[in-house]
Amino acid sequence: MSNSMAAALDARAKLHSAPRPERMLRIPAKLTYSWWVRRFNGGSVRKTIKTFWGGKMVVVLPDIVSTLLYRYGFVEYGLSRAFIEYIKPGMTFFDVGAHFGYFTCLAAHLVGPAGRVHSFEPARRTFQILGENAVSRPNVTLNNVAAFSEPRTIQFNDFGAAYSAFNSFGAARLPAQERATLSTENYDVKAVTLDDYMCRTGAKPDVIKIDAESAEYDVLLGLNDILVKVKPAISIEVGDYALEGVASSSKVIQHLVTRGYRPHEWRDGALRPHDARSVYDYDNLLFLPGT
């Protein structure tokens, strides 16, 4: 299965990176329509798309993640490719910051009926779409909560349908001028630690994906027992955006390195060791224990 999935993903990635004239020749309707929704529609549009492995998902244009899924059937090529390589049937996967469920659905496919996926998404409207995408996947457990450093109630910023990928506890990971245009809804969300969740449910993760929009370090502080006793692989979204009160990517990386983890990235067709830097643009790294 992994070989055919990798080939299908590689083909979609090749299309994504092709010159615009070639993409316009091959998917003219998708490119044109998604561009029109972003520029002129003035609202959100629900679409059902097919992922690169053949699954179906509901997305909401013009959200950036939804736009990429609508056009190409995947997002975050390197992390997707790494998961295809690493995740095996029967594993347990934690999806922290699940959004509409792309990685939840991918992991549910990879772990199969014998595996489990536990997804965490605090945003109300986003969670509703996640629920629609997970309803036909019986090996998925959904949690409308945030993972954090301690159990508490936290004020959450919801930036609306077009910017749902940037919903967070703090400022959106966007240029300052674009952040200033956002319409924000604030509401309280329940936060849990992953250590407490494991203790309560008995679910022991083999892989944890953390994409928490600037709260990655806080999530890590809430899984000390998991790091010591379970030692799962952990993917982290990195990127330094000079936001007040947000831990730097190097601090997040060092937190895991000092606990015996080593960062890896998908490069040149394989999962390879990553050389840490002081400042990061947007990327995803996969940390493996004791390697």
PDB file of C-alpha atoms in Angstrom, residues 11-13 15-16 20 23-24 26-39 47-52 59 61-75:
ATOM      1  CA  ALA A  11       2.481  12.586  -8.950  1.00  0.00           C
ATOM      2  CA  ARG A  12       0.308  15.225  -7.244  1.00  0.00           C
ATOM      3  CA  ALA A  13       3.403  16.988  -5.893  1.00  0.00           C
ATOM      4  CA  LEU A  15       1.730  18.770 -10.656  1.00  0.00           C
ATOM      5  CA  HIS A  16       1.793  21.262  -7.765  1.00  0.00           C
ATOM      6  CA  ARG A  20       1.514  27.593 -14.146  1.00  0.00           C
ATOM      7  CA  ARG A  23      -1.173  23.405 -14.304  1.00  0.00           C
ATOM      8  CA  MET A  24      -3.714  25.527 -16.166  1.00  0.00           C
ATOM      9  CA  ARG A  26      -4.280  20.033 -16.584  1.00  0.00           C
ATOM     10  CA  ILE A  27      -6.617  21.467 -13.896  1.00  0.00           C
ATOM     11  CA  PRO A  28      -7.988  24.707 -15.370  1.00  0.00           C
ATOM     12  CA  ALA A  29     -11.385  24.584 -13.656  1.00  0.00           C
ATOM     13  CA  LYS A  30      -9.972  23.986 -10.165  1.00  0.00           C
ATOM     14  CA  LEU A  31      -7.378  26.734 -10.444  1.00  0.00           C
ATOM     15  CA  THR A  32      -9.806  29.245 -11.892  1.00  0.00           C
ATOM     16  CA  TYR A  33     -12.670  28.527  -9.522  1.00  0.00           C
ATOM     17  CA  SER A  34     -10.572  28.551  -6.331  1.00  0.00           C
ATOM     18  CA  TRP A  35      -8.933  31.808  -7.436  1.00  0.00           C
ATOM     19  CA  TRP A  36     -12.364  33.346  -8.093  1.00  0.00           C
ATOM     20  CA  VAL A  37     -13.656  32.304  -4.642  1.00  0.00           C
ATOM     21  CA  ARG A  38     -10.687  33.955  -2.939  1.00  0.00           C
ATOM     22  CA  ARG A  39     -10.792  37.162  -4.955  1.00  0.00           C
ATOM     23  CA  LYS A  47     -16.564  21.405  -1.515  1.00  0.00           C
ATOM     24  CA  THR A  48     -16.078  17.648  -1.376  1.00  0.00           C
ATOM     25  CA  ILE A  49     -12.645  16.694  -2.663  1.00  0.00           C
ATOM     26  CA  LYS A  50     -10.749  13.476  -3.312  1.00  0.00           C
ATOM     27  CA  THR A  51      -7.401  13.052  -1.569  1.00  0.00           C
ATOM     28  CA  PHE A  52      -4.333  11.647  -3.285  1.00  0.00           C
ATOM     29  CA  VAL A  59     -13.166  21.418   2.643  1.00  0.00           C
ATOM     30  CA  LEU A  61     -12.751  27.501   0.249  1.00  0.00           C
ATOM     31  CA  PRO A  62     -10.955  29.920   0.322  1.00  0.00           C
ATOM     32  CA  ASP A  63      -9.106  28.569   3.384  1.00  0.00           C
ATOM     33  CA  ILE A  64      -5.493  27.991   2.312  1.00  0.00           C
ATOM     34  CA  VAL A  65      -5.386  24.320   3.340  1.00  0.00           C
ATOM     35  CA  SER A  66      -8.726  23.701   1.655  1.00  0.00           C
ATOM     36  CA  THR A  67      -7.552  25.413  -1.532  1.00  0.00           C
ATOM     37  CA  LEU A  68      -4.514  23.155  -1.794  1.00  0.00           C
ATOM     38  CA  LEU A  69      -6.604  20.054  -1.110  1.00  0.00           C
ATOM     39  CA  TYR A  70      -9.181  21.138  -3.675  1.00  0.00           C
ATOM     40  CA  ARG A  71      -6.525  21.675  -6.330  1.00  0.00           C
ATOM     41  CA  TYR A  72      -4.072  18.858  -5.648  1.00  0.00           C
ATOM     42  CA  GLY A  73      -5.476  16.426  -3.062  1.00  0.00           C
ATOM     43  CA  PHE A  74      -2.652  16.902  -0.550  1.00  0.00           C
ATOM     44  CA  VAL A  75      -0.909  19.423   1.698  1.00  0.00           C
TER      45      VAL A  75
END
